[in-house]
């Protein structure tokens, strides 16, 4: 049996189309028709990936996402019926989502992005760098834990991968295109606003002052650089 994927969407056609495509690619599929049913299915089925519509009866997708994040790190893809703005992405990130896809969904692109998300969620299996700790920010690569000022914080797989790529290249500017290719994958090279939005969220979580960052610095029109700090 392949990785189990939970699809939560009140549109039968969407559930059927995505389910068929996933099964052809070797995944095991579980479906639910509303948010409450989807949350119950998550707890009973323990999927390895959740595909989650935003607008649904019983319980909306953002609420379901938040409830899942309270108990699990499972990758979550949000489905939107309209063009996604930066504000939409920030709202989804705040709820704990890893990715957005816009309906109507091109099935080949859908599979490519699902596979990219799963790669990001499994990225640490061969990691060799010990991590980083300056007394304020502690990045444990082996256990995939991040502590800020002694408090463990939650990062989605995408946010964690972004932080790792910046850390691995500390002291060097990483271009937006490099970030897109290394963090999201080649499927995302045209999503030029992704790095800016995710960097903003990452700063909010790890910086002492997100408006005056110490760790993740912007090189205007070039990219971003991780700056290690002396023990604080």
mmCIF file of C-alpha atoms in Angstrom:
data_model
loop_
_atom_site.group_PDB
_atom_site.id
_atom_site.type_symbol
_atom_site.label_atom_id
_atom_site.label_comp_id
_atom_site.label_asym_id
_atom_site.label_seq_id
_atom_site.Cartn_x
_atom_site.Cartn_y
_atom_site.Cartn_z
ATOM 1 C CA UNK A 1 0.000 0.000 0.000
ATOM 2 C CA UNK A 2 1.180 3.489 -0.846
ATOM 3 C CA UNK A 3 1.134 6.564 1.352
ATOM 4 C CA UNK A 4 -2.376 7.325 2.593
ATOM 5 C CA UNK A 5 -3.849 10.646 1.427
ATOM 6 C CA UNK A 6 -6.994 12.188 2.902
ATOM 7 C CA UNK A 7 -9.034 14.370 0.492
ATOM 8 C CA UNK A 8 -11.558 16.646 2.218
ATOM 9 C CA UNK A 9 -13.812 18.489 -0.231
ATOM 10 C CA UNK A 10 -17.576 18.930 -0.520
ATOM 11 C CA UNK A 11 -17.389 18.675 -4.330
ATOM 12 C CA UNK A 12 -17.806 15.040 -5.363
ATOM 13 C CA UNK A 13 -16.205 15.667 -8.763
ATOM 14 C CA UNK A 14 -13.058 17.063 -7.148
ATOM 15 C CA UNK A 15 -12.780 14.178 -4.686
ATOM 16 C CA UNK A 16 -13.263 11.631 -7.471
ATOM 17 C CA UNK A 17 -10.816 13.223 -9.912
ATOM 18 C CA UNK A 18 -8.031 13.731 -7.374
ATOM 19 C CA UNK A 19 -8.654 10.326 -5.848
ATOM 20 C CA UNK A 20 -8.395 8.522 -9.187
ATOM 21 C CA UNK A 21 -5.183 10.327 -10.084
ATOM 22 C CA UNK A 22 -3.595 9.612 -6.705
ATOM 23 C CA UNK A 23 -4.530 5.931 -6.853
ATOM 24 C CA UNK A 24 -2.993 5.638 -10.327
ATOM 25 C CA UNK A 25 0.212 7.058 -8.837
ATOM 26 C CA UNK A 26 0.229 4.399 -6.122
ATOM 27 C CA UNK A 27 -1.310 6.298 -3.209
ATOM 28 C CA UNK A 28 -4.018 4.991 -0.909
ATOM 29 C CA UNK A 29 -6.939 7.447 -0.786
ATOM 30 C CA UNK A 30 -9.511 8.270 1.891
ATOM 31 C CA UNK A 31 -12.178 10.930 1.244
ATOM 32 C CA UNK A 32 -14.536 13.100 3.286
ATOM 33 C CA UNK A 33 -17.320 15.426 2.155
ATOM 34 C CA UNK A 34 -17.171 18.161 4.816
ATOM 35 C CA UNK A 35 -14.820 19.605 7.389
ATOM 36 C CA UNK A 36 -16.136 17.781 10.442
ATOM 37 C CA UNK A 37 -16.154 14.452 8.630
ATOM 38 C CA UNK A 38 -12.647 15.186 7.413
ATOM 39 C CA UNK A 39 -11.374 15.874 10.929
ATOM 40 C CA UNK A 40 -12.858 12.609 12.145
ATOM 41 C CA UNK A 41 -11.281 10.763 9.214
ATOM 42 C CA UNK A 42 -7.912 12.316 10.002
ATOM 43 C CA UNK A 43 -7.981 10.979 13.556
ATOM 44 C CA UNK A 44 -9.198 7.520 12.541
ATOM 45 C CA UNK A 45 -7.135 7.003 9.372
ATOM 46 C CA UNK A 46 -3.880 8.811 10.247
ATOM 47 C CA UNK A 47 -3.019 9.849 6.662
ATOM 48 C CA UNK A 48 0.440 10.960 5.574
ATOM 49 C CA UNK A 49 -0.929 13.910 3.584
ATOM 50 C CA UNK A 50 -4.141 15.962 3.712
ATOM 51 C CA UNK A 51 -5.760 17.722 0.731
ATOM 52 C CA UNK A 52 -8.172 20.222 2.262
ATOM 53 C CA UNK A 53 -10.749 22.500 0.661
ATOM 54 C CA UNK A 54 -11.219 25.880 2.343
ATOM 55 C CA UNK A 55 -14.955 26.535 1.946
ATOM 56 C CA UNK A 56 -16.963 23.580 3.255
ATOM 57 C CA UNK A 57 -20.069 22.904 5.347
ATOM 58 C CA UNK A 58 -19.937 21.833 9.018
ATOM 59 C CA UNK A 59 -16.389 23.160 9.513
ATOM 60 C CA UNK A 60 -14.269 25.275 7.154
ATOM 61 C CA UNK A 61 -10.879 24.127 5.951
ATOM 62 C CA UNK A 62 -8.850 26.666 7.915
ATOM 63 C CA UNK A 63 -10.426 25.465 11.157
ATOM 64 C CA UNK A 64 -9.783 21.827 10.235
ATOM 65 C CA UNK A 65 -6.178 22.753 9.452
ATOM 66 C CA UNK A 66 -5.758 24.417 12.843
ATOM 67 C CA UNK A 67 -7.222 21.387 14.633
ATOM 68 C CA UNK A 68 -4.861 19.031 12.801
ATOM 69 C CA UNK A 69 -1.883 21.220 13.622
ATOM 70 C CA UNK A 70 -2.686 20.956 17.315
ATOM 71 C CA UNK A 71 -1.829 17.247 17.229
ATOM 72 C CA UNK A 72 0.251 16.481 14.117
ATOM 73 C CA UNK A 73 2.876 17.716 11.651
ATOM 74 C CA UNK A 74 1.178 16.033 8.672
ATOM 75 C CA UNK A 75 1.662 18.010 5.417
ATOM 76 C CA UNK A 76 -1.524 19.890 4.453
ATOM 77 C CA UNK A 77 -2.441 21.251 1.023
ATOM 78 C CA UNK A 78 -5.257 23.815 0.913
ATOM 79 C CA UNK A 79 -7.560 24.008 -2.120
ATOM 80 C CA UNK A 80 -8.919 27.384 -3.180
ATOM 81 C CA UNK A 81 -11.675 28.088 -5.716
ATOM 82 C CA UNK A 82 -10.255 31.534 -6.478
ATOM 83 C CA UNK A 83 -6.896 33.085 -7.311
ATOM 84 C CA UNK A 84 -4.632 32.971 -4.271
ATOM 85 C CA UNK A 85 -3.333 36.277 -2.937
ATOM 86 C CA UNK A 86 -0.443 36.803 -0.537
ATOM 87 C CA UNK A 87 -3.026 37.480 2.175
ATOM 88 C CA UNK A 88 -4.636 34.088 1.471
ATOM 89 C CA UNK A 89 -1.284 32.351 1.780
ATOM 90 C CA UNK A 90 -0.498 34.141 5.047
ATOM 91 C CA UNK A 91 -3.895 33.161 6.445
ATOM 92 C CA UNK A 92 -3.283 29.556 5.446
ATOM 93 C CA UNK A 93 0.240 29.567 6.871
ATOM 94 C CA UNK A 94 -1.062 30.950 10.138
ATOM 95 C CA UNK A 95 -3.531 28.052 10.237
ATOM 96 C CA UNK A 96 -0.684 25.593 9.554
ATOM 97 C CA UNK A 97 -1.004 24.823 5.830
ATOM 98 C CA UNK A 98 2.032 23.922 3.737
ATOM 99 C CA UNK A 99 0.759 24.712 0.263
ATOM 100 C CA UNK A 100 -2.069 26.189 -1.810
ATOM 101 C CA UNK A 101 -3.559 24.883 -5.035
ATOM 102 C CA UNK A 102 -6.129 26.783 -7.070
ATOM 103 C CA UNK A 103 -9.155 25.142 -8.701
ATOM 104 C CA UNK A 104 -9.609 24.005 -11.407
ATOM 105 C CA UNK A 105 -6.655 21.731 -10.688
ATOM 106 C CA UNK A 106 -4.445 20.405 -13.468
ATOM 107 C CA UNK A 107 -3.927 16.809 -12.430
ATOM 108 C CA UNK A 108 -0.328 16.406 -13.606
ATOM 109 C CA UNK A 109 0.654 19.610 -11.825
ATOM 110 C CA UNK A 110 -1.251 18.396 -8.763
ATOM 111 C CA UNK A 111 0.797 15.183 -8.605
ATOM 112 C CA UNK A 112 4.067 17.065 -9.168
ATOM 113 C CA UNK A 113 3.297 19.399 -6.286
ATOM 114 C CA UNK A 114 2.166 16.591 -4.008
ATOM 115 C CA UNK A 115 5.457 14.810 -4.640
ATOM 116 C CA UNK A 116 7.393 18.031 -3.982
ATOM 117 C CA UNK A 117 5.563 18.530 -0.669
ATOM 118 C CA UNK A 118 6.345 14.960 0.385
ATOM 119 C CA UNK A 119 10.018 15.456 -0.513
ATOM 120 C CA UNK A 120 10.126 18.518 1.722
ATOM 121 C CA UNK A 121 8.479 16.682 4.611
ATOM 122 C CA UNK A 122 11.079 13.899 4.392
ATOM 123 C CA UNK A 123 14.120 16.051 3.726
ATOM 124 C CA UNK A 124 16.012 15.410 6.948
ATOM 125 C CA UNK A 125 16.638 11.676 6.568
ATOM 126 C CA UNK A 126 20.164 12.174 5.197
ATOM 127 C CA UNK A 127 21.026 15.472 6.874
ATOM 128 C CA UNK A 128 24.570 15.598 8.274
ATOM 129 C CA UNK A 129 24.966 19.151 9.571
ATOM 130 C CA UNK A 130 24.530 19.223 13.367
ATOM 131 C CA UNK A 131 22.340 22.308 13.342
ATOM 132 C CA UNK A 132 22.673 25.720 14.902
ATOM 133 C CA UNK A 133 22.446 27.147 18.414
ATOM 134 C CA UNK A 134 23.392 30.644 19.545
ATOM 135 C CA UNK A 135 21.514 30.554 22.852
ATOM 136 C CA UNK A 136 18.446 32.294 21.428
ATOM 137 C CA UNK A 137 17.785 30.354 18.231
ATOM 138 C CA UNK A 138 18.314 26.582 18.369
ATOM 139 C CA UNK A 139 17.841 24.552 15.168
ATOM 140 C CA UNK A 140 18.095 20.803 15.757
ATOM 141 C CA UNK A 141 18.282 19.257 12.289
ATOM 142 C CA UNK A 142 18.321 15.658 13.471
ATOM 143 C CA UNK A 143 15.081 15.927 15.440
ATOM 144 C CA UNK A 144 13.656 18.700 13.234
ATOM 145 C CA UNK A 145 13.002 20.911 16.262
ATOM 146 C CA UNK A 146 13.349 24.688 16.445
ATOM 147 C CA UNK A 147 13.441 26.559 19.749
ATOM 148 C CA UNK A 148 13.321 30.334 20.102
ATOM 149 C CA UNK A 149 14.402 31.746 23.437
ATOM 150 C CA UNK A 150 13.858 28.337 25.011
ATOM 151 C CA UNK A 151 10.364 27.808 23.562
ATOM 152 C CA UNK A 152 9.668 25.193 20.899
ATOM 153 C CA UNK A 153 7.942 26.678 17.867
ATOM 154 C CA UNK A 154 6.003 25.002 15.079
ATOM 155 C CA UNK A 155 7.288 25.240 11.521
ATOM 156 C CA UNK A 156 5.560 23.601 8.596
ATOM 157 C CA UNK A 157 7.749 21.277 6.469
ATOM 158 C CA UNK A 158 8.106 24.053 3.904
ATOM 159 C CA UNK A 159 9.121 26.658 6.484
ATOM 160 C CA UNK A 160 11.615 24.239 8.008
ATOM 161 C CA UNK A 161 13.119 23.382 4.615
ATOM 162 C CA UNK A 162 13.433 27.108 3.839
ATOM 163 C CA UNK A 163 15.246 27.696 7.137
ATOM 164 C CA UNK A 164 17.583 24.741 6.499
ATOM 165 C CA UNK A 165 18.512 25.957 3.000
ATOM 166 C CA UNK A 166 19.279 29.427 4.335
ATOM 167 C CA UNK A 167 21.291 27.966 7.225
ATOM 168 C CA UNK A 168 23.272 25.690 4.901
ATOM 169 C CA UNK A 169 24.188 28.777 2.874
ATOM 170 C CA UNK A 170 24.797 31.087 5.854
ATOM 171 C CA UNK A 171 26.831 34.141 4.951
ATOM 172 C CA UNK A 172 25.923 33.791 1.265
ATOM 173 C CA UNK A 173 23.038 35.400 -0.567
ATOM 174 C CA UNK A 174 20.562 32.843 -1.890
ATOM 175 C CA UNK A 175 18.572 34.132 -4.854
ATOM 176 C CA UNK A 176 14.797 33.817 -5.032
ATOM 177 C CA UNK A 177 15.134 31.401 -7.933
ATOM 178 C CA UNK A 178 17.538 29.208 -5.935
ATOM 179 C CA UNK A 179 15.101 29.164 -3.032
ATOM 180 C CA UNK A 180 12.214 28.217 -5.286
ATOM 181 C CA UNK A 181 14.184 25.361 -6.835
ATOM 182 C CA UNK A 182 15.742 24.055 -3.598
ATOM 183 C CA UNK A 183 12.769 24.491 -1.257
ATOM 184 C CA UNK A 184 9.691 24.098 -3.441
ATOM 185 C CA UNK A 185 11.134 22.329 -6.476
ATOM 186 C CA UNK A 186 11.373 23.149 -10.201
ATOM 187 C CA UNK A 187 7.562 23.054 -10.445
ATOM 188 C CA UNK A 188 7.467 26.386 -8.574
ATOM 189 C CA UNK A 189 10.024 28.563 -10.368
ATOM 190 C CA UNK A 190 7.312 30.930 -11.605
ATOM 191 C CA UNK A 191 5.761 31.468 -8.144
ATOM 192 C CA UNK A 192 8.022 34.429 -7.453
ATOM 193 C CA UNK A 193 6.024 35.733 -4.484
ATOM 194 C CA UNK A 194 6.434 32.518 -2.472
ATOM 195 C CA UNK A 195 9.875 33.297 -0.981
ATOM 196 C CA UNK A 196 8.794 36.775 0.138
ATOM 197 C CA UNK A 197 5.640 35.523 1.849
ATOM 198 C CA UNK A 198 7.301 32.542 3.526
ATOM 199 C CA UNK A 199 10.353 34.571 4.599
ATOM 200 C CA UNK A 200 8.001 37.055 6.245
ATOM 201 C CA UNK A 201 6.292 34.238 8.164
ATOM 202 C CA UNK A 202 9.604 32.672 9.142
ATOM 203 C CA UNK A 203 10.876 35.980 10.476
ATOM 204 C CA UNK A 204 7.713 36.386 12.510
ATOM 205 C CA UNK A 205 8.416 33.041 14.167
ATOM 206 C CA UNK A 206 12.184 33.160 14.800
ATOM 207 C CA UNK A 207 13.317 36.791 14.917
ATOM 208 C CA UNK A 208 13.404 38.828 18.150
ATOM 209 C CA UNK A 209 11.915 41.647 16.036
ATOM 210 C CA UNK A 210 10.521 40.629 12.660
ATOM 211 C CA UNK A 211 10.593 44.238 11.431
ATOM 212 C CA UNK A 212 14.312 44.501 12.161
ATOM 213 C CA UNK A 213 15.658 40.991 11.423
ATOM 214 C CA UNK A 214 18.995 39.707 12.667
ATOM 215 C CA UNK A 215 19.012 36.240 11.119
ATOM 216 C CA UNK A 216 17.300 36.436 7.736
ATOM 217 C CA UNK A 217 18.480 39.509 5.872
ATOM 218 C CA UNK A 218 17.199 40.801 2.546
ATOM 219 C CA UNK A 219 19.613 41.652 -0.236
ATOM 220 C CA UNK A 220 17.483 43.982 -2.345
ATOM 221 C CA UNK A 221 16.680 42.621 -5.808
ATOM 222 C CA UNK A 222 18.957 39.631 -5.195
ATOM 223 C CA UNK A 223 17.677 37.317 -2.460
ATOM 224 C CA UNK A 224 18.150 36.456 1.220
ATOM 225 C CA UNK A 225 21.043 35.661 3.525
ATOM 226 C CA UNK A 226 21.164 33.854 6.880
ATOM 227 C CA UNK A 227 23.463 35.621 9.312
ATOM 228 C CA UNK A 228 24.719 33.582 12.269
ATOM 229 C CA UNK A 229 24.863 35.418 15.579
ATOM 230 C CA UNK A 230 27.319 35.162 18.437
ATOM 231 C CA UNK A 231 25.951 33.601 21.628
ATOM 232 C CA UNK A 232 23.436 36.024 23.015
#
